[in-house]
């Protein structure tokens, strides 16, 4: 509901020329903190033998922090609250994914994880639509164009959007508390207690290494919105419309991507998704019209649809159920630790050499990871 509005909100709190740096700092530090906690929370969930309590704690923290952005008075306030929001994500993600992996058989894991992602993207569609309605109610328009800076009236409307984000958060918490149950898992080896990294297979570490390389070139998606705002003069309403279109694209490709990974294999589908990512970033570097930019933004959903479910399903395939919390912690932790250099470096390259060079850098690392993935040792369970 609030994520696509953050670049515009930051430009209303800080000089436009520093917006890319603030966005890079915000996303890099927040995702790095989240990733360290994903590593810890995964091990803790295996050691405790219980995952749901950590998931509830993580969603609860995010539910509290997001509405507090409505009272932010400086860019660093937004950075701090985004950091706290991502701490909640770090606590919940690995235990949540382990619950999903434990709950379905291997032949349907790709579909299950893709369905989860599709529902998440559906929320990301409904949230911006609600935000757009709130903006329209306050402004009498949706701010499709961008003037020099952000008007005070638009900032007030954005603050109301952030405050009302509390409502869907409370609904999500209620659904989690009442509707989710854990399932029995494999018995742990007494000599290797849950949470141990010692017996995780080398093939898992190989896969994590390659995905981390890809992640180093995978900066925050907020840079895509910022590119449209600065290069093509798109405003808040346009950002919301594009964000909705992107998530509709993600929904459209998520279930087919998961089904293909169940039927044809995870790796080939992941390669297809990473290739799509590289092509979109190259296209962003070369786009000269609003139409080209918008088409690429929507096509970006193909990358998500092909990779989100397949990658998580592959992690579950590689390890036994009593180790999955730890395995997901390593997977999410390694990728997220790359988020700080990825976003900060992207922002620095943008400021120093322009957005085309920054997008080209991301495409190059994605291409390299795509080449290396087939060489990762196999052995899926």
mmCIF file of C-alpha atoms in Angstrom:
data_model
loop_
_atom_site.group_PDB
_atom_site.id
_atom_site.type_symbol
_atom_site.label_atom_id
_atom_site.label_comp_id
_atom_site.label_asym_id
_atom_site.label_seq_id
_atom_site.Cartn_x
_atom_site.Cartn_y
_atom_site.Cartn_z
ATOM 1 C CA UNK A 1 0.000 0.000 0.000
ATOM 2 C CA UNK A 2 2.837 2.404 0.786
ATOM 3 C CA UNK A 3 5.932 0.980 -0.903
ATOM 4 C CA UNK A 4 5.528 2.613 -4.362
ATOM 5 C CA UNK A 5 4.843 5.961 -2.682
ATOM 6 C CA UNK A 6 8.136 6.096 -0.788
ATOM 7 C CA UNK A 7 10.258 7.688 -3.581
ATOM 8 C CA UNK A 8 7.729 10.507 -3.979
ATOM 9 C CA UNK A 9 7.454 10.942 -0.208
ATOM 10 C CA UNK A 10 11.238 11.137 0.123
ATOM 11 C CA UNK A 11 11.466 13.779 -2.617
ATOM 12 C CA UNK A 12 9.053 15.831 -0.509
ATOM 13 C CA UNK A 13 11.363 15.573 2.496
ATOM 14 C CA UNK A 14 14.795 15.922 0.849
ATOM 15 C CA UNK A 15 16.308 17.626 -2.237
ATOM 16 C CA UNK A 16 15.480 15.809 -5.483
ATOM 17 C CA UNK A 17 19.176 15.471 -6.295
ATOM 18 C CA UNK A 18 19.735 13.345 -3.181
ATOM 19 C CA UNK A 19 16.648 11.140 -3.573
ATOM 20 C CA UNK A 20 18.506 8.256 -5.254
ATOM 21 C CA UNK A 21 21.079 8.212 -2.458
ATOM 22 C CA UNK A 22 18.375 8.170 0.238
ATOM 23 C CA UNK A 23 16.485 5.390 -1.553
ATOM 24 C CA UNK A 24 19.660 3.341 -1.910
ATOM 25 C CA UNK A 25 20.560 3.836 1.754
ATOM 26 C CA UNK A 26 17.022 3.035 2.886
ATOM 27 C CA UNK A 27 16.633 -0.151 0.899
ATOM 28 C CA UNK A 28 20.194 -1.363 1.343
ATOM 29 C CA UNK A 29 20.336 -1.019 5.128
ATOM 30 C CA UNK A 30 16.776 -2.245 5.660
ATOM 31 C CA UNK A 31 17.146 -5.351 3.530
ATOM 32 C CA UNK A 32 20.541 -6.178 5.025
ATOM 33 C CA UNK A 33 19.112 -6.057 8.550
ATOM 34 C CA UNK A 34 16.169 -8.166 7.436
ATOM 35 C CA UNK A 35 18.499 -10.727 5.917
ATOM 36 C CA UNK A 36 20.603 -11.120 9.050
ATOM 37 C CA UNK A 37 17.422 -11.735 11.012
ATOM 38 C CA UNK A 38 16.165 -14.227 8.414
ATOM 39 C CA UNK A 39 19.312 -16.233 9.050
ATOM 40 C CA UNK A 40 18.765 -16.192 12.818
ATOM 41 C CA UNK A 41 14.991 -16.725 12.778
ATOM 42 C CA UNK A 42 15.310 -19.761 10.526
ATOM 43 C CA UNK A 43 17.728 -21.456 12.913
ATOM 44 C CA UNK A 44 15.607 -20.500 15.926
ATOM 45 C CA UNK A 45 12.464 -21.963 14.343
ATOM 46 C CA UNK A 46 14.270 -25.270 13.733
ATOM 47 C CA UNK A 47 15.727 -25.313 17.253
ATOM 48 C CA UNK A 48 12.385 -24.541 18.910
ATOM 49 C CA UNK A 49 10.411 -26.842 16.668
ATOM 50 C CA UNK A 50 7.817 -24.063 16.384
ATOM 51 C CA UNK A 51 7.569 -21.510 13.615
ATOM 52 C CA UNK A 52 4.206 -19.738 13.901
ATOM 53 C CA UNK A 53 5.087 -17.559 16.914
ATOM 54 C CA UNK A 54 7.996 -15.986 15.034
ATOM 55 C CA UNK A 55 5.781 -15.370 12.014
ATOM 56 C CA UNK A 56 3.199 -13.579 14.185
ATOM 57 C CA UNK A 57 5.899 -11.466 15.843
ATOM 58 C CA UNK A 58 7.335 -10.407 12.492
ATOM 59 C CA UNK A 59 4.020 -9.411 10.957
ATOM 60 C CA UNK A 60 3.054 -7.594 14.149
ATOM 61 C CA UNK A 61 6.168 -5.411 14.123
ATOM 62 C CA UNK A 62 5.624 -4.383 10.496
ATOM 63 C CA UNK A 63 1.972 -3.626 11.187
ATOM 64 C CA UNK A 64 2.997 -1.150 13.896
ATOM 65 C CA UNK A 65 5.885 0.528 12.045
ATOM 66 C CA UNK A 66 4.329 1.308 8.661
ATOM 67 C CA UNK A 67 1.639 3.736 9.913
ATOM 68 C CA UNK A 68 4.288 5.667 11.865
ATOM 69 C CA UNK A 69 5.683 6.926 8.558
ATOM 70 C CA UNK A 70 2.709 9.295 8.541
ATOM 71 C CA UNK A 71 4.486 11.490 11.106
ATOM 72 C CA UNK A 72 7.943 11.441 9.468
ATOM 73 C CA UNK A 73 9.446 14.930 9.201
ATOM 74 C CA UNK A 74 12.747 14.109 7.475
ATOM 75 C CA UNK A 75 14.110 11.553 5.028
ATOM 76 C CA UNK A 76 16.084 9.800 7.763
ATOM 77 C CA UNK A 77 12.848 9.207 9.688
ATOM 78 C CA UNK A 78 11.525 7.245 6.705
ATOM 79 C CA UNK A 79 14.798 5.320 6.490
ATOM 80 C CA UNK A 80 14.557 4.383 10.181
ATOM 81 C CA UNK A 81 10.936 3.238 10.016
ATOM 82 C CA UNK A 82 11.560 1.296 6.827
ATOM 83 C CA UNK A 83 14.448 -0.363 8.689
ATOM 84 C CA UNK A 84 12.117 -1.391 11.545
ATOM 85 C CA UNK A 85 9.520 -2.645 9.054
ATOM 86 C CA UNK A 86 12.146 -4.871 7.430
ATOM 87 C CA UNK A 87 13.219 -6.162 10.846
ATOM 88 C CA UNK A 88 9.708 -7.580 11.073
ATOM 89 C CA UNK A 89 10.139 -9.136 7.661
ATOM 90 C CA UNK A 90 13.430 -10.660 8.753
ATOM 91 C CA UNK A 91 11.823 -12.299 11.767
ATOM 92 C CA UNK A 92 8.928 -13.846 9.840
ATOM 93 C CA UNK A 93 10.203 -14.844 6.394
ATOM 94 C CA UNK A 94 12.291 -17.980 6.996
ATOM 95 C CA UNK A 95 9.827 -19.612 9.437
ATOM 96 C CA UNK A 96 6.931 -18.772 7.119
ATOM 97 C CA UNK A 97 8.612 -20.310 4.071
ATOM 98 C CA UNK A 98 9.503 -23.379 6.117
ATOM 99 C CA UNK A 99 5.831 -23.768 7.076
ATOM 100 C CA UNK A 100 4.864 -23.645 3.396
ATOM 101 C CA UNK A 101 7.594 -26.136 2.439
ATOM 102 C CA UNK A 102 6.533 -28.519 5.220
ATOM 103 C CA UNK A 103 2.860 -28.357 4.243
ATOM 104 C CA UNK A 104 2.987 -29.646 0.637
ATOM 105 C CA UNK A 105 4.518 -32.613 -1.168
ATOM 106 C CA UNK A 106 7.576 -32.071 -3.420
ATOM 107 C CA UNK A 107 5.581 -32.388 -6.635
ATOM 108 C CA UNK A 108 3.518 -29.321 -5.804
ATOM 109 C CA UNK A 109 6.010 -27.087 -4.029
ATOM 110 C CA UNK A 110 6.590 -24.850 -7.011
ATOM 111 C CA UNK A 111 2.863 -24.259 -7.333
ATOM 112 C CA UNK A 112 2.445 -23.717 -3.584
ATOM 113 C CA UNK A 113 5.180 -21.109 -3.327
ATOM 114 C CA UNK A 114 4.007 -19.427 -6.513
ATOM 115 C CA UNK A 115 0.446 -19.320 -5.173
ATOM 116 C CA UNK A 116 1.741 -17.655 -2.016
ATOM 117 C CA UNK A 117 3.598 -15.088 -4.101
ATOM 118 C CA UNK A 118 0.549 -14.532 -6.329
ATOM 119 C CA UNK A 119 -1.585 -13.740 -3.281
ATOM 120 C CA UNK A 120 1.111 -11.412 -1.972
ATOM 121 C CA UNK A 121 1.109 -9.613 -5.310
ATOM 122 C CA UNK A 122 -2.689 -9.444 -5.228
ATOM 123 C CA UNK A 123 -2.357 -7.531 -1.977
ATOM 124 C CA UNK A 124 0.189 -5.304 -3.662
ATOM 125 C CA UNK A 125 -2.461 -4.524 -6.289
ATOM 126 C CA UNK A 126 -5.293 -3.822 -3.880
ATOM 127 C CA UNK A 127 -3.083 -1.700 -1.615
ATOM 128 C CA UNK A 128 -2.083 0.865 -4.253
ATOM 129 C CA UNK A 129 -5.664 0.945 -5.559
ATOM 130 C CA UNK A 130 -6.811 1.852 -2.053
ATOM 131 C CA UNK A 131 -3.989 4.398 -1.804
ATOM 132 C CA UNK A 132 -5.051 5.923 -5.106
ATOM 133 C CA UNK A 133 -8.621 6.251 -3.848
ATOM 134 C CA UNK A 134 -7.378 7.998 -0.698
ATOM 135 C CA UNK A 135 -5.217 10.375 -2.734
ATOM 136 C CA UNK A 136 -8.146 11.131 -5.007
ATOM 137 C CA UNK A 137 -10.339 11.834 -2.002
ATOM 138 C CA UNK A 138 -7.847 14.323 -0.592
ATOM 139 C CA UNK A 139 -6.595 15.903 -3.803
ATOM 140 C CA UNK A 140 -9.469 15.476 -6.249
ATOM 141 C CA UNK A 141 -6.901 13.933 -8.604
ATOM 142 C CA UNK A 142 -4.292 11.181 -8.630
ATOM 143 C CA UNK A 143 -1.182 13.317 -9.306
ATOM 144 C CA UNK A 144 -0.322 11.688 -12.635
ATOM 145 C CA UNK A 145 2.261 14.295 -13.514
ATOM 146 C CA UNK A 146 5.204 15.446 -11.440
ATOM 147 C CA UNK A 147 5.918 19.074 -10.759
ATOM 148 C CA UNK A 148 9.189 20.397 -9.371
ATOM 149 C CA UNK A 149 9.038 18.850 -5.919
ATOM 150 C CA UNK A 150 5.975 17.565 -4.067
ATOM 151 C CA UNK A 151 3.158 19.955 -3.119
ATOM 152 C CA UNK A 152 2.210 20.294 0.581
ATOM 153 C CA UNK A 153 -1.305 19.033 -0.142
ATOM 154 C CA UNK A 154 0.071 15.905 -1.749
ATOM 155 C CA UNK A 155 2.349 15.299 1.245
ATOM 156 C CA UNK A 156 -0.650 15.518 3.601
ATOM 157 C CA UNK A 157 -2.536 12.997 1.491
ATOM 158 C CA UNK A 158 0.448 10.640 1.508
ATOM 159 C CA UNK A 159 0.590 10.838 5.294
ATOM 160 C CA UNK A 160 -3.036 9.724 5.509
ATOM 161 C CA UNK A 161 -2.278 6.781 3.228
ATOM 162 C CA UNK A 162 0.526 5.684 5.542
ATOM 163 C CA UNK A 163 -1.664 6.051 8.651
ATOM 164 C CA UNK A 164 -4.477 3.957 7.162
ATOM 165 C CA UNK A 165 -2.010 1.157 6.322
ATOM 166 C CA UNK A 166 -2.694 -0.032 9.883
ATOM 167 C CA UNK A 167 -6.070 -1.465 8.813
ATOM 168 C CA UNK A 168 -4.931 -4.202 6.369
ATOM 169 C CA UNK A 169 -2.068 -5.052 8.721
ATOM 170 C CA UNK A 170 -4.510 -5.860 11.513
ATOM 171 C CA UNK A 171 -6.614 -8.021 9.191
ATOM 172 C CA UNK A 172 -3.495 -9.978 8.165
ATOM 173 C CA UNK A 173 -2.541 -10.580 11.793
ATOM 174 C CA UNK A 174 -6.005 -11.840 12.613
ATOM 175 C CA UNK A 175 -5.995 -14.254 9.686
ATOM 176 C CA UNK A 176 -2.594 -15.580 10.687
ATOM 177 C CA UNK A 177 -3.570 -16.124 14.312
ATOM 178 C CA UNK A 178 -6.841 -17.871 13.507
ATOM 179 C CA UNK A 179 -6.151 -19.682 10.248
ATOM 180 C CA UNK A 180 -2.585 -21.060 10.222
ATOM 181 C CA UNK A 181 -1.530 -24.364 11.814
ATOM 182 C CA UNK A 182 1.859 -26.025 11.774
ATOM 183 C CA UNK A 183 2.374 -29.616 10.578
ATOM 184 C CA UNK A 184 4.546 -32.441 11.934
ATOM 185 C CA UNK A 185 8.093 -32.576 10.567
ATOM 186 C CA UNK A 186 10.864 -35.160 10.158
ATOM 187 C CA UNK A 187 12.744 -36.189 13.295
ATOM 188 C CA UNK A 188 16.094 -34.504 13.748
ATOM 189 C CA UNK A 189 19.338 -36.471 14.069
ATOM 190 C CA UNK A 190 20.205 -36.310 17.817
ATOM 191 C CA UNK A 191 23.888 -35.875 16.940
ATOM 192 C CA UNK A 192 23.076 -32.850 14.791
ATOM 193 C CA UNK A 193 20.484 -30.712 16.553
ATOM 194 C CA UNK A 194 18.103 -28.500 14.555
ATOM 195 C CA UNK A 195 19.664 -25.209 13.601
ATOM 196 C CA UNK A 196 23.044 -26.774 12.788
ATOM 197 C CA UNK A 197 24.697 -25.775 9.502
ATOM 198 C CA UNK A 198 27.061 -28.742 9.474
ATOM 199 C CA UNK A 199 24.951 -31.227 7.567
ATOM 200 C CA UNK A 200 23.401 -28.893 4.990
ATOM 201 C CA UNK A 201 24.375 -30.258 1.562
ATOM 202 C CA UNK A 202 27.062 -28.569 -0.576
ATOM 203 C CA UNK A 203 24.581 -28.252 -3.449
ATOM 204 C CA UNK A 204 22.530 -25.854 -1.301
ATOM 205 C CA UNK A 205 25.554 -23.645 -0.732
ATOM 206 C CA UNK A 206 26.356 -23.716 -4.448
ATOM 207 C CA UNK A 207 22.864 -22.554 -5.314
ATOM 208 C CA UNK A 208 22.983 -19.851 -2.650
ATOM 209 C CA UNK A 209 26.344 -18.612 -3.975
ATOM 210 C CA UNK A 210 24.986 -18.120 -7.495
ATOM 211 C CA UNK A 211 21.765 -16.476 -6.330
ATOM 212 C CA UNK A 212 23.849 -14.126 -4.185
ATOM 213 C CA UNK A 213 25.839 -13.103 -7.255
ATOM 214 C CA UNK A 214 22.564 -12.340 -9.006
ATOM 215 C CA UNK A 215 21.369 -10.393 -5.961
ATOM 216 C CA UNK A 216 24.410 -8.111 -6.114
ATOM 217 C CA UNK A 217 22.988 -6.723 -9.347
ATOM 218 C CA UNK A 218 19.375 -6.778 -8.162
ATOM 219 C CA UNK A 219 18.855 -3.358 -6.597
ATOM 220 C CA UNK A 220 15.605 -2.116 -5.099
ATOM 221 C CA UNK A 221 12.644 -1.869 -7.469
ATOM 222 C CA UNK A 222 12.128 1.655 -6.178
ATOM 223 C CA UNK A 223 14.886 2.693 -8.578
ATOM 224 C CA UNK A 224 12.623 1.691 -11.470
ATOM 225 C CA UNK A 225 9.939 4.043 -10.154
ATOM 226 C CA UNK A 226 12.487 6.765 -9.477
ATOM 227 C CA UNK A 227 13.747 6.433 -13.065
ATOM 228 C CA UNK A 228 10.245 7.049 -14.395
ATOM 229 C CA UNK A 229 9.722 9.997 -12.084
ATOM 230 C CA UNK A 230 13.013 11.737 -12.936
ATOM 231 C CA UNK A 231 13.519 10.708 -16.577
ATOM 232 C CA UNK A 232 9.922 10.859 -17.805
ATOM 233 C CA UNK A 233 8.215 13.181 -15.294
ATOM 234 C CA UNK A 234 5.779 10.633 -13.880
ATOM 235 C CA UNK A 235 3.943 11.562 -10.688
ATOM 236 C CA UNK A 236 2.361 9.760 -7.750
ATOM 237 C CA UNK A 237 -0.702 8.568 -9.646
ATOM 238 C CA UNK A 238 1.446 7.186 -12.442
ATOM 239 C CA UNK A 239 3.658 5.401 -9.912
ATOM 240 C CA UNK A 240 0.607 3.750 -8.367
ATOM 241 C CA UNK A 241 -0.756 2.720 -11.776
ATOM 242 C CA UNK A 242 2.578 1.234 -12.804
ATOM 243 C CA UNK A 243 2.935 -0.577 -9.500
ATOM 244 C CA UNK A 244 -0.518 -2.096 -9.902
ATOM 245 C CA UNK A 245 0.276 -3.116 -13.488
ATOM 246 C CA UNK A 246 3.557 -4.706 -12.390
ATOM 247 C CA UNK A 247 1.861 -6.770 -9.719
ATOM 248 C CA UNK A 248 -0.871 -7.852 -12.111
ATOM 249 C CA UNK A 249 1.942 -9.025 -14.360
ATOM 250 C CA UNK A 250 3.514 -10.890 -11.435
ATOM 251 C CA UNK A 251 0.178 -12.557 -10.673
ATOM 252 C CA UNK A 252 -0.256 -13.564 -14.320
ATOM 253 C CA UNK A 253 3.176 -15.219 -14.473
ATOM 254 C CA UNK A 254 3.459 -16.635 -10.931
ATOM 255 C CA UNK A 255 1.254 -19.705 -11.192
ATOM 256 C CA UNK A 256 2.509 -20.689 -14.685
ATOM 257 C CA UNK A 257 6.069 -20.273 -13.408
ATOM 258 C CA UNK A 258 5.420 -22.535 -10.432
ATOM 259 C CA UNK A 259 3.678 -25.170 -12.540
ATOM 260 C CA UNK A 260 6.523 -25.155 -15.064
ATOM 261 C CA UNK A 261 9.072 -25.596 -12.280
ATOM 262 C CA UNK A 262 7.148 -28.639 -10.980
ATOM 263 C CA UNK A 263 6.917 -30.187 -14.440
ATOM 264 C CA UNK A 264 10.111 -29.143 -16.216
ATOM 265 C CA UNK A 265 12.529 -28.557 -13.351
ATOM 266 C CA UNK A 266 13.396 -25.588 -11.179
ATOM 267 C CA UNK A 267 16.698 -24.580 -12.755
ATOM 268 C CA UNK A 268 15.499 -24.009 -16.306
ATOM 269 C CA UNK A 269 12.651 -21.817 -15.097
ATOM 270 C CA UNK A 270 15.025 -19.800 -12.893
ATOM 271 C CA UNK A 271 17.383 -19.284 -15.852
ATOM 272 C CA UNK A 272 14.449 -17.995 -17.907
ATOM 273 C CA UNK A 273 13.521 -15.541 -15.154
ATOM 274 C CA UNK A 274 17.037 -14.219 -14.701
ATOM 275 C CA UNK A 275 17.366 -13.779 -18.453
ATOM 276 C CA UNK A 276 14.157 -11.729 -18.460
ATOM 277 C CA UNK A 277 15.597 -9.573 -15.677
ATOM 278 C CA UNK A 278 18.775 -8.842 -17.640
ATOM 279 C CA UNK A 279 16.801 -7.929 -20.751
ATOM 280 C CA UNK A 280 14.488 -5.570 -18.849
ATOM 281 C CA UNK A 281 17.420 -3.779 -17.226
ATOM 282 C CA UNK A 282 19.154 -3.405 -20.580
ATOM 283 C CA UNK A 283 15.904 -2.037 -21.954
ATOM 284 C CA UNK A 284 15.620 0.456 -19.094
ATOM 285 C CA UNK A 285 19.105 1.697 -19.917
ATOM 286 C CA UNK A 286 18.071 2.326 -23.526
ATOM 287 C CA UNK A 287 14.425 3.464 -23.132
ATOM 288 C CA UNK A 288 13.743 6.890 -24.628
ATOM 289 C CA UNK A 289 9.937 7.154 -24.430
ATOM 290 C CA UNK A 290 7.315 6.759 -21.728
ATOM 291 C CA UNK A 291 5.739 3.924 -23.711
ATOM 292 C CA UNK A 292 8.975 1.938 -23.793
ATOM 293 C CA UNK A 293 9.520 2.525 -20.101
ATOM 294 C CA UNK A 294 5.989 1.404 -19.170
ATOM 295 C CA UNK A 295 6.184 -1.717 -21.350
ATOM 296 C CA UNK A 296 9.461 -2.743 -19.737
ATOM 297 C CA UNK A 297 8.088 -2.045 -16.263
ATOM 298 C CA UNK A 298 5.168 -4.413 -16.863
ATOM 299 C CA UNK A 299 7.384 -7.041 -18.540
ATOM 300 C CA UNK A 300 9.500 -7.047 -15.388
ATOM 301 C CA UNK A 301 6.781 -9.197 -13.811
ATOM 302 C CA UNK A 302 7.983 -12.146 -15.913
ATOM 303 C CA UNK A 303 11.207 -12.246 -13.906
ATOM 304 C CA UNK A 304 9.278 -12.507 -10.646
ATOM 305 C CA UNK A 305 6.837 -15.086 -11.950
ATOM 306 C CA UNK A 306 9.587 -17.401 -13.155
ATOM 307 C CA UNK A 307 11.852 -17.163 -10.103
ATOM 308 C CA UNK A 308 10.037 -16.489 -6.827
ATOM 309 C CA UNK A 309 8.289 -19.839 -6.487
ATOM 310 C CA UNK A 310 10.952 -21.885 -8.262
ATOM 311 C CA UNK A 311 13.842 -20.653 -6.104
ATOM 312 C CA UNK A 312 12.045 -21.297 -2.818
ATOM 313 C CA UNK A 313 10.813 -24.688 -3.991
ATOM 314 C CA UNK A 314 14.364 -25.645 -4.979
ATOM 315 C CA UNK A 315 15.631 -24.793 -1.486
ATOM 316 C CA UNK A 316 12.949 -27.057 0.019
ATOM 317 C CA UNK A 317 13.914 -29.820 -2.419
ATOM 318 C CA UNK A 318 17.545 -29.699 -1.313
ATOM 319 C CA UNK A 319 17.112 -30.280 2.451
ATOM 320 C CA UNK A 320 15.110 -32.344 4.946
ATOM 321 C CA UNK A 321 12.140 -30.725 6.649
ATOM 322 C CA UNK A 322 13.756 -30.374 10.096
ATOM 323 C CA UNK A 323 16.545 -28.285 8.495
ATOM 324 C CA UNK A 324 14.394 -26.099 6.263
ATOM 325 C CA UNK A 325 14.207 -23.139 8.607
ATOM 326 C CA UNK A 326 18.005 -23.007 8.696
ATOM 327 C CA UNK A 327 18.246 -23.537 4.925
ATOM 328 C CA UNK A 328 15.806 -20.717 4.206
ATOM 329 C CA UNK A 329 17.675 -18.532 6.663
ATOM 330 C CA UNK A 330 20.922 -19.077 4.749
ATOM 331 C CA UNK A 331 19.194 -18.523 1.402
ATOM 332 C CA UNK A 332 17.388 -15.344 2.438
ATOM 333 C CA UNK A 333 20.292 -14.147 4.557
ATOM 334 C CA UNK A 334 22.893 -14.419 1.810
ATOM 335 C CA UNK A 335 20.687 -12.748 -0.776
ATOM 336 C CA UNK A 336 19.704 -9.995 1.595
ATOM 337 C CA UNK A 337 23.268 -9.327 2.689
ATOM 338 C CA UNK A 338 23.900 -8.497 -0.948
ATOM 339 C CA UNK A 339 21.073 -5.932 -0.784
ATOM 340 C CA UNK A 340 23.150 -3.252 0.926
ATOM 341 C CA UNK A 341 25.980 -3.185 -1.621
ATOM 342 C CA UNK A 342 23.488 -3.765 -4.458
ATOM 343 C CA UNK A 343 21.235 -0.794 -3.688
ATOM 344 C CA UNK A 344 23.933 1.526 -2.362
ATOM 345 C CA UNK A 345 26.211 0.770 -5.328
ATOM 346 C CA UNK A 346 23.342 1.212 -7.774
ATOM 347 C CA UNK A 347 22.504 4.572 -6.211
ATOM 348 C CA UNK A 348 26.152 5.641 -6.321
ATOM 349 C CA UNK A 349 26.576 4.589 -9.974
ATOM 350 C CA UNK A 350 23.335 6.416 -10.802
ATOM 351 C CA UNK A 351 24.581 9.618 -9.171
ATOM 352 C CA UNK A 352 28.090 9.356 -10.661
ATOM 353 C CA UNK A 353 27.455 8.028 -14.175
ATOM 354 C CA UNK A 354 23.695 8.122 -14.766
ATOM 355 C CA UNK A 355 20.863 5.571 -14.648
ATOM 356 C CA UNK A 356 21.791 3.880 -17.950
ATOM 357 C CA UNK A 357 25.156 2.792 -16.551
ATOM 358 C CA UNK A 358 23.543 1.601 -13.319
ATOM 359 C CA UNK A 359 20.962 -0.510 -15.163
ATOM 360 C CA UNK A 360 23.694 -1.910 -17.408
ATOM 361 C CA UNK A 361 25.673 -3.004 -14.349
ATOM 362 C CA UNK A 362 22.656 -4.871 -12.963
ATOM 363 C CA UNK A 363 22.055 -6.593 -16.293
ATOM 364 C CA UNK A 364 25.691 -7.725 -16.505
ATOM 365 C CA UNK A 365 25.647 -9.438 -13.101
ATOM 366 C CA UNK A 366 22.324 -11.106 -13.903
ATOM 367 C CA UNK A 367 23.780 -12.473 -17.138
ATOM 368 C CA UNK A 368 26.826 -13.852 -15.302
ATOM 369 C CA UNK A 369 24.662 -15.610 -12.703
ATOM 370 C CA UNK A 370 22.511 -17.073 -15.479
ATOM 371 C CA UNK A 371 25.601 -18.580 -17.098
ATOM 372 C CA UNK A 372 26.849 -20.084 -13.808
ATOM 373 C CA UNK A 373 23.591 -21.614 -12.503
ATOM 374 C CA UNK A 374 23.684 -24.754 -14.715
ATOM 375 C CA UNK A 375 27.092 -25.615 -13.220
ATOM 376 C CA UNK A 376 25.768 -25.830 -9.647
ATOM 377 C CA UNK A 377 25.827 -29.498 -8.470
ATOM 378 C CA UNK A 378 22.502 -31.261 -8.719
ATOM 379 C CA UNK A 379 20.882 -33.673 -6.323
ATOM 380 C CA UNK A 380 17.398 -32.394 -5.552
ATOM 381 C CA UNK A 381 15.464 -34.639 -3.207
#
